[in-house]
CSV table of C-alpha atoms in Angstrom, one decimal:
chain,number,residue,atom,x,y,z
A,1,MET,CA,-12.4,4.2,186.8
A,2,ILE,CA,-15.4,2.4,188.3
A,3,GLU,CA,-15.4,1.9,192.0
A,4,TYR,CA,-17.8,-0.2,194.1
A,5,ILE,CA,-18.2,1.1,197.6
A,6,LYS,CA,-20.3,0.5,200.7
A,7,LYS,CA,-20.7,4.1,201.6
A,8,ASP,CA,-23.3,6.8,202.3
A,9,ILE,CA,-23.8,8.5,198.9
A,10,PHE,CA,-23.7,11.9,200.5
A,11,GLN,CA,-20.1,11.2,201.7
A,12,VAL,CA,-18.9,10.4,198.2
A,13,ASP,CA,-16.5,12.8,196.6
A,14,ALA,CA,-18.3,13.2,193.2
A,15,GLU,CA,-19.7,16.1,191.2
A,16,ILE,CA,-23.0,14.3,190.5
A,17,LEU,CA,-25.2,12.6,193.1
A,18,VAL,CA,-28.0,10.5,191.5
A,19,ASN,CA,-31.3,10.5,193.3
A,20,PRO,CA,-33.6,7.5,192.4
A,21,VAL,CA,-37.2,8.8,192.2
A,22,ASN,CA,-40.6,8.1,190.8
A,23,THR,CA,-42.6,10.3,188.3
A,24,ASP,CA,-45.5,10.7,190.8
A,25,GLY,CA,-43.8,13.6,192.7
A,26,VAL,CA,-43.4,11.6,195.9
A,27,MET,CA,-40.1,11.3,197.8
A,28,GLY,CA,-41.7,9.4,200.6
A,29,LYS,CA,-39.1,7.0,201.8
A,30,GLY,CA,-35.6,5.5,201.4
A,31,LEU,CA,-32.8,7.4,199.7
A,32,ALA,CA,-35.2,9.8,197.8
A,33,TYR,CA,-36.5,10.9,201.2
A,34,GLN,CA,-33.0,11.6,202.4
A,35,PHE,CA,-32.4,13.7,199.3
A,36,LYS,CA,-35.7,15.6,200.0
A,37,LYS,CA,-34.5,16.4,203.5
A,38,LYS,CA,-31.0,17.5,202.4
A,39,TYR,CA,-31.8,19.4,199.3
A,40,ASP,CA,-35.1,21.2,199.7
A,41,SER,CA,-34.8,23.4,196.6
A,42,ASN,CA,-34.2,20.3,194.5
A,43,HIS,CA,-37.3,18.7,195.9
A,44,LYS,CA,-39.4,21.8,195.1
A,45,ILE,CA,-38.3,21.7,191.5
A,46,TYR,CA,-39.0,18.0,191.2
A,47,ILE,CA,-42.5,18.5,192.6
A,48,LYS,CA,-43.2,21.3,190.1
A,49,GLU,CA,-42.0,19.3,187.1
A,50,CYS,CA,-44.1,16.3,188.2
A,51,GLU,CA,-47.2,18.5,188.7
A,52,MET,CA,-46.7,20.0,185.2
A,53,LYS,CA,-46.4,16.5,183.7
A,54,ARG,CA,-43.0,17.3,182.3
A,55,PHE,CA,-41.1,14.4,184.0
A,56,GLY,CA,-41.3,10.8,182.7
A,57,ILE,CA,-39.2,7.7,182.3
A,58,GLY,CA,-36.0,8.7,180.5
A,59,ASP,CA,-36.1,12.3,181.6
A,60,LEU,CA,-33.7,13.8,184.1
A,61,ILE,CA,-34.3,16.7,186.5
A,62,ILE,CA,-31.0,18.3,187.2
A,63,THR,CA,-30.3,20.9,189.8
A,64,LYS,CA,-27.1,22.6,191.1
A,65,GLU,CA,-26.9,23.0,194.8
A,66,ILE,CA,-25.1,25.6,197.0
A,67,ASP,CA,-22.7,22.9,198.2
A,68,GLY,CA,-21.5,22.5,194.7
A,69,LYS,CA,-23.2,19.2,194.1
A,70,ILE,CA,-25.2,18.4,191.0
A,71,ILE,CA,-28.3,16.4,191.8
A,72,VAL,CA,-29.7,14.2,189.0
A,73,ASN,CA,-33.2,13.1,189.8
A,74,PHE,CA,-33.4,9.7,188.0
A,75,PRO,CA,-36.8,8.0,187.5
A,76,THR,CA,-36.6,4.3,188.4
A,77,LYS,CA,-40.4,3.8,188.5
A,78,THR,CA,-43.6,5.6,187.4
A,79,SER,CA,-45.5,5.3,190.7
A,80,TRP,CA,-44.2,4.9,194.3
A,81,ARG,CA,-46.6,2.0,194.6
A,82,GLU,CA,-45.0,0.1,191.7
A,83,ASN,CA,-41.7,-1.8,191.2
A,84,SER,CA,-38.9,-0.6,188.9
A,85,LYS,CA,-38.3,-2.0,185.5
A,86,ILE,CA,-34.8,-2.7,184.0
A,87,GLU,CA,-35.7,-0.7,180.9
A,88,TYR,CA,-36.2,2.4,183.0
A,89,ILE,CA,-32.7,2.0,184.3
A,90,GLN,CA,-31.3,1.5,180.8
A,91,VAL,CA,-32.9,4.6,179.3
A,92,GLY,CA,-32.0,6.7,182.3
A,93,LEU,CA,-28.4,5.7,182.3
A,94,ASN,CA,-28.1,6.5,178.6
A,95,LYS,CA,-29.5,10.0,179.3
A,96,LEU,CA,-27.0,10.4,182.2
A,97,LYS,CA,-24.1,9.4,180.0
A,98,GLU,CA,-25.1,12.0,177.4
A,99,TYR,CA,-25.4,14.7,180.0
A,100,MET,CA,-22.0,13.9,181.5
A,101,ILE,CA,-20.2,13.9,178.1
A,102,GLU,CA,-21.9,17.0,176.8
A,103,ASN,CA,-21.2,19.0,180.0
A,104,SER,CA,-17.7,17.6,180.7
A,105,ILE,CA,-18.7,16.3,184.1
A,106,TYR,CA,-16.4,13.5,185.1
A,107,THR,CA,-17.4,12.0,188.4
A,108,VAL,CA,-20.8,10.6,189.5
A,109,ALA,CA,-22.1,8.6,192.5
A,110,LEU,CA,-24.7,6.1,191.7
A,111,PRO,CA,-27.0,4.3,194.2
A,112,PRO,CA,-28.2,0.7,193.4
A,113,LEU,CA,-30.8,2.1,191.0
A,114,GLY,CA,-34.1,0.2,191.4
A,115,ALA,CA,-32.6,-2.5,193.5
A,116,GLY,CA,-33.9,-1.4,196.8
A,117,ASN,CA,-37.6,-0.4,197.1
A,118,GLY,CA,-37.8,-1.0,193.3
A,119,LYS,CA,-37.3,-4.7,193.8
A,120,LEU,CA,-34.9,-5.2,190.9
A,121,SER,CA,-32.1,-7.8,191.1
A,122,TRP,CA,-28.9,-6.0,192.0
A,123,ASP,CA,-26.9,-8.3,189.7
A,124,LEU,CA,-29.1,-7.2,186.8
A,125,VAL,CA,-28.8,-3.5,187.7
A,126,LYS,CA,-25.0,-3.9,188.2
A,127,LYS,CA,-24.7,-5.2,184.6
A,128,GLU,CA,-26.4,-2.1,183.2
A,129,ILE,CA,-24.1,0.2,185.3
A,130,GLU,CA,-21.1,-1.6,183.8
A,131,ILE,CA,-22.5,-1.1,180.3
A,132,PHE,CA,-23.0,2.6,181.1
A,133,TYR,CA,-19.4,2.9,182.3
A,134,SER,CA,-18.0,1.0,179.3
A,135,GLN,CA,-19.4,3.8,177.1
A,136,LEU,CA,-17.4,6.5,178.9
A,137,ASP,CA,-13.7,7.3,178.5
A,138,GLU,CA,-12.2,5.4,181.5
A,139,MET,CA,-9.2,7.7,181.5
A,140,LYS,CA,-11.5,10.7,182.2
A,141,PHE,CA,-14.6,9.5,184.0
A,142,THR,CA,-15.0,8.0,187.5
A,143,VAL,CA,-18.2,6.2,188.5
A,144,HIS,CA,-18.7,5.5,192.2
A,145,VAL,CA,-21.3,2.8,192.8
A,146,CYS,CA,-22.8,2.6,196.2
A,147,GLU,CA,-23.5,-1.1,196.6
A,148,PRO,CA,-26.4,-2.4,198.7
A,149,GLU,CA,-25.4,-4.0,202.0
A,150,LYS,CA,-25.7,-7.8,201.9
A,151,LEU,CA,-28.3,-8.0,204.6
A,152,ASP,CA,-31.3,-10.4,204.5
A,153,SER,CA,-34.2,-8.7,202.9
A,154,LYS,CA,-36.5,-10.1,205.6
A,155,LEU,CA,-35.1,-7.6,208.1
A,156,SER,CA,-38.1,-5.3,208.6
A,157,LYS,CA,-39.1,-1.9,210.0
A,158,SER,CA,-39.6,-3.7,213.3
A,159,HIS,CA,-36.0,-4.9,213.3
A,160,LEU,CA,-34.8,-1.3,212.6
A,161,LEU,CA,-36.8,0.1,215.5
A,162,LEU,CA,-35.3,-2.4,217.9
A,163,LEU,CA,-31.8,-1.7,216.6
A,164,LYS,CA,-32.2,2.0,217.0
A,165,LEU,CA,-33.6,1.6,220.5
A,166,ILE,CA,-30.6,-0.6,221.5
A,167,VAL,CA,-28.1,1.8,219.9
A,168,GLU,CA,-29.7,4.8,221.7
A,169,THR,CA,-29.6,2.9,225.0
A,170,TYR,CA,-25.9,2.2,224.7
A,171,LYS,CA,-25.3,5.9,223.7
A,172,ASN,CA,-27.0,7.0,226.9
A,173,GLY,CA,-24.7,5.0,229.1
A,174,ILE,CA,-26.8,1.9,229.8
A,175,GLY,CA,-24.4,-0.8,228.8
A,176,LYS,CA,-25.1,-4.3,227.5
A,177,GLU,CA,-24.9,-5.7,231.1
A,178,LYS,CA,-27.7,-3.3,232.2
A,179,LEU,CA,-29.9,-4.0,229.3
A,180,THR,CA,-31.7,-6.9,230.8
A,181,ASP,CA,-34.8,-8.5,229.4
A,182,ILE,CA,-36.9,-6.4,231.8
A,183,VAL,CA,-35.2,-3.1,230.8
A,184,PHE,CA,-35.4,-4.1,227.1
A,185,GLN,CA,-39.1,-4.9,227.2
A,186,LYS,CA,-40.1,-1.9,229.1
A,187,SER,CA,-38.0,0.5,227.0
A,188,ILE,CA,-39.8,-0.8,223.9
A,189,TYR,CA,-43.2,-0.5,225.6
A,190,LEU,CA,-42.5,3.1,226.4
A,191,PHE,CA,-41.8,3.7,222.7
A,192,ASP,CA,-45.1,2.0,221.8
A,193,ILE,CA,-47.0,4.2,224.3
A,194,LEU,CA,-45.4,7.4,223.1
A,195,MET,CA,-46.3,6.5,219.5
A,196,ASN,CA,-49.9,5.6,220.6
A,197,ARG,CA,-50.0,2.2,219.0
A,198,ASP,CA,-49.4,-1.5,219.7
A,199,PHE,CA,-46.6,-2.1,217.2
A,200,PHE,CA,-45.0,-4.9,219.2
A,201,LYS,CA,-48.1,-6.5,220.6
A,202,PHE,CA,-47.8,-6.2,224.4
A,203,ASP,CA,-49.8,-8.3,226.8
A,204,LYS,CA,-50.5,-8.1,230.5
A,205,GLU,CA,-48.0,-10.4,232.2
A,206,LYS,CA,-46.6,-11.0,235.7
A,207,LYS,CA,-44.0,-8.2,235.6
A,208,GLY,CA,-46.1,-5.7,233.6
A,209,PRO,CA,-46.5,-5.4,229.8
A,210,PHE,CA,-44.6,-8.0,227.9
A,211,SER,CA,-44.1,-8.7,224.1
A,212,LYS,CA,-43.2,-12.2,222.8
A,213,LEU,CA,-42.6,-10.6,219.4
A,214,THR,CA,-39.6,-8.5,220.6
A,215,GLY,CA,-37.8,-11.7,221.7
A,216,VAL,CA,-38.3,-13.2,218.2
A,217,LEU,CA,-37.1,-10.1,216.5
A,218,TYR,CA,-34.1,-9.7,218.8
A,219,ASN,CA,-33.0,-13.3,218.1
A,220,GLU,CA,-33.3,-12.7,214.3
A,221,LEU,CA,-31.1,-9.5,214.7
A,222,LYS,CA,-28.5,-11.5,216.5
A,223,LYS,CA,-28.5,-14.1,213.7
A,224,TYR,CA,-28.1,-11.6,210.9
A,225,LYS,CA,-25.4,-9.7,212.9
A,226,ASN,CA,-23.3,-12.8,213.1
A,227,LEU,CA,-23.9,-13.7,209.5
A,228,SER,CA,-23.1,-10.2,208.1
A,229,GLY,CA,-20.2,-9.3,210.5
A,230,LEU,CA,-21.7,-5.8,210.7
A,231,SER,CA,-22.0,-3.8,213.9
A,232,LEU,CA,-25.3,-2.8,215.3
A,233,GLU,CA,-24.7,0.8,214.1
A,234,GLU,CA,-23.9,-0.4,210.6
A,235,MET,CA,-27.0,-2.6,210.5
A,236,SER,CA,-29.1,0.3,211.7
A,237,LYS,CA,-27.7,2.6,209.1
A,238,TYR,CA,-28.4,0.2,206.3
A,239,LEU,CA,-32.0,-0.4,207.4
A,240,GLU,CA,-32.5,3.3,208.0
A,241,GLN,CA,-31.7,4.0,204.3
A,242,LYS,CA,-34.4,1.4,203.4
A,243,TYR,CA,-37.1,2.6,205.7
A,244,THR,CA,-36.4,6.3,206.1
A,245,SER,CA,-39.7,8.3,206.1
A,246,GLU,CA,-41.5,11.1,207.9
A,247,THR,CA,-42.9,8.4,210.2
A,248,LEU,CA,-39.4,7.2,211.1
A,249,GLU,CA,-38.5,10.7,212.1
A,250,LYS,CA,-41.4,10.7,214.6
A,251,GLU,CA,-40.4,7.3,215.7
A,252,ASP,CA,-36.8,8.5,216.3
A,253,ARG,CA,-38.2,11.2,218.6
A,254,ALA,CA,-40.2,8.6,220.5
A,255,ILE,CA,-37.1,6.4,220.9
A,256,ILE,CA,-35.0,9.2,222.2
A,257,LYS,CA,-37.7,10.3,224.7
A,258,SER,CA,-38.3,6.7,225.9
A,259,ILE,CA,-34.6,6.0,226.4
A,260,LYS,CA,-34.1,9.4,228.1
A,261,LEU,CA,-36.8,8.4,230.6
A,262,VAL,CA,-35.2,5.0,231.2
A,263,ASN,CA,-31.8,6.7,231.7
A,264,GLU,CA,-33.3,9.1,234.3
A,265,LEU,CA,-34.9,6.2,236.2
A,266,TYR,CA,-31.5,4.4,236.1
A,267,LYS,CA,-29.8,7.4,237.7
A,268,LEU,CA,-32.5,8.0,240.3
A,269,ASN,CA,-32.3,4.4,241.8
A,270,SER,CA,-29.5,3.1,243.9
A,271,SER,CA,-29.5,-0.5,242.7
A,272,ASP,CA,-30.2,-2.4,239.5
A,273,GLN,CA,-33.2,-4.1,241.2
A,274,GLU,CA,-34.7,-0.8,242.3
A,275,PHE,CA,-34.3,0.5,238.8
A,276,GLU,CA,-36.0,-2.4,237.2
A,277,ASP,CA,-38.8,-2.3,239.8
A,278,GLN,CA,-39.4,1.4,239.2
A,279,LEU,CA,-39.4,0.9,235.4
A,280,GLU,CA,-41.9,-2.0,235.8
A,281,LEU,CA,-44.2,0.2,237.9
A,282,VAL,CA,-44.1,3.1,235.4
A,283,THR,CA,-44.9,0.9,232.4
A,284,SER,CA,-47.6,-1.0,234.4
A,285,ILE,CA,-49.3,2.3,235.2
A,286,LEU,CA,-49.1,3.3,231.5
A,287,TYR,CA,-50.6,-0.1,230.6
A,288,LEU,CA,-53.5,0.4,232.9
A,289,MET,CA,-54.2,3.9,231.6
A,290,ASN,CA,-53.8,2.9,227.9
A,291,ILE,CA,-55.6,-0.5,227.9
A,292,GLU,CA,-57.9,-0.6,230.9
A,293,ASN,CA,-58.8,3.2,230.9
A,294,LYS,CA,-57.7,3.8,234.5
A,295,SER,CA,-57.5,7.5,234.7
A,296,ASN,CA,-57.4,8.7,238.3
A,297,GLU,CA,-55.2,7.8,241.3
A,298,GLU,CA,-57.7,5.6,243.0
A,299,GLU,CA,-58.3,3.5,239.8
A,300,ILE,CA,-54.5,3.3,239.1
A,301,VAL,CA,-53.6,2.2,242.6
A,302,ASP,CA,-56.4,-0.4,242.6
A,303,GLY,CA,-55.2,-1.6,239.2
A,304,ILE,CA,-51.6,-2.2,240.4
A,305,VAL,CA,-52.4,-3.9,243.7
A,306,SER,CA,-55.0,-6.1,242.0
A,307,TRP,CA,-52.7,-7.0,239.1
A,308,ASN,CA,-51.3,-10.0,241.0
A,309,LYS,CA,-50.0,-11.0,244.5
A,310,ARG,CA,-46.4,-10.0,243.6
A,311,LYS,CA,-47.3,-6.4,242.6
A,312,LYS,CA,-49.5,-6.1,245.7
A,313,GLU,CA,-46.5,-7.0,248.0
A,314,LYS,CA,-44.0,-5.0,246.0
A,315,TYR,CA,-45.8,-1.7,245.6
A,316,ASP,CA,-47.8,0.0,248.3
A,317,SER,CA,-50.2,2.9,247.7
A,318,ASN,CA,-47.7,5.6,248.6
A,319,LYS,CA,-45.1,4.2,246.2
A,320,ILE,CA,-47.7,4.1,243.4
A,321,VAL,CA,-49.0,7.6,244.1
A,322,ASN,CA,-45.4,9.0,244.3
A,323,THR,CA,-44.7,7.3,240.9
A,324,ILE,CA,-47.8,8.9,239.4
A,325,LYS,CA,-46.6,12.3,240.6
A,326,TYR,CA,-43.1,11.6,239.2
A,327,MET,CA,-44.6,10.7,235.8
A,328,GLN,CA,-46.6,14.0,235.9
A,329,ASN,CA,-43.5,16.0,236.7
A,330,GLU,CA,-41.6,14.3,233.9
A,331,ASN,CA,-44.4,15.2,231.5
A,332,ILE,CA,-45.1,11.5,230.8
A,333,ILE,CA,-48.7,12.1,231.9
A,334,GLN,CA,-50.8,15.1,232.7
A,335,LYS,CA,-53.7,15.8,235.0
A,336,GLY,CA,-56.9,17.3,233.7
A,337,ILE,CA,-59.4,19.7,235.4
A,338,PHE,CA,-61.4,16.7,236.6
A,339,GLN,CA,-58.3,15.1,238.3
A,340,ASN,CA,-58.0,12.5,235.5
A,341,TYR,CA,-54.7,11.6,234.0
A,342,THR,CA,-53.9,11.3,230.3
A,343,ILE,CA,-50.7,10.1,228.5
A,344,ASN,CA,-48.6,12.6,226.7
A,345,ARG,CA,-47.8,11.2,223.2
A,346,ILE,CA,-45.3,12.2,220.6
């Protein structure tokens, strides 16, 4: 039997799980990185074989794990920098077929080999998988094929980060009606600050740091959500498989920390308006510290009241100083020996 499924490969009931890798010894992103995190001993064996130059196209590195799974490391490309080639898939599937028949192993879970980061056409890869299956005894063997989700390939890492931030916000009890443009913008800015980069291109605007890019990305997400019929969680899971890396793990921590702060501010303030005002002030202080190098209370207070007339009327010096102290208590910023503040990053 051959079965096409849209499912996490680690949840498939199969004896063999196929891990698409390069022959460089790098499991840097995507599904290979997930295998690296889940099966450390397999990763170490793979690294050793690559270092010894004993692993090339058409070779399989096979390990047996304590959970009973057999991991087949299947080379879909020579270098992580290069694209896959269909002949790599053909020769690898032939070796996999021989291994399964010789060892009487009857169930296997295949990812879309080379059709993700490898850039091969899924239709082309699917044909090779069907040829592979046709050479097995269909009464004995079961091939589970984890099909790629049909999401637009233009969905980027930026879309994934926004999705994860929205999902994390909802998980923390800030519902859709509370996730206003102000809250959305400032939550993303906190993430950028924690990561110490300007990923979403924030500018100094009337109500604090503002990114036009996030609005564009959000509208694209809405469009693809409507076209695909997938939930936000499903879209996030698909993109996470595509962009999973060590950097994404760090970004996950920054997202969790930023939403935790937003949630705490939400609980501390008695009205939605007070919550948004406080969030605006916190992010504006961070902007002044990060972009304009304001580092002590006097400079920060002056930066807020001189930002524009609106801020001068909304935030007096006591409010600003108390917010600085709150940020210090929450470990968002810290005070040095010369009374200057610095931002605590991830």
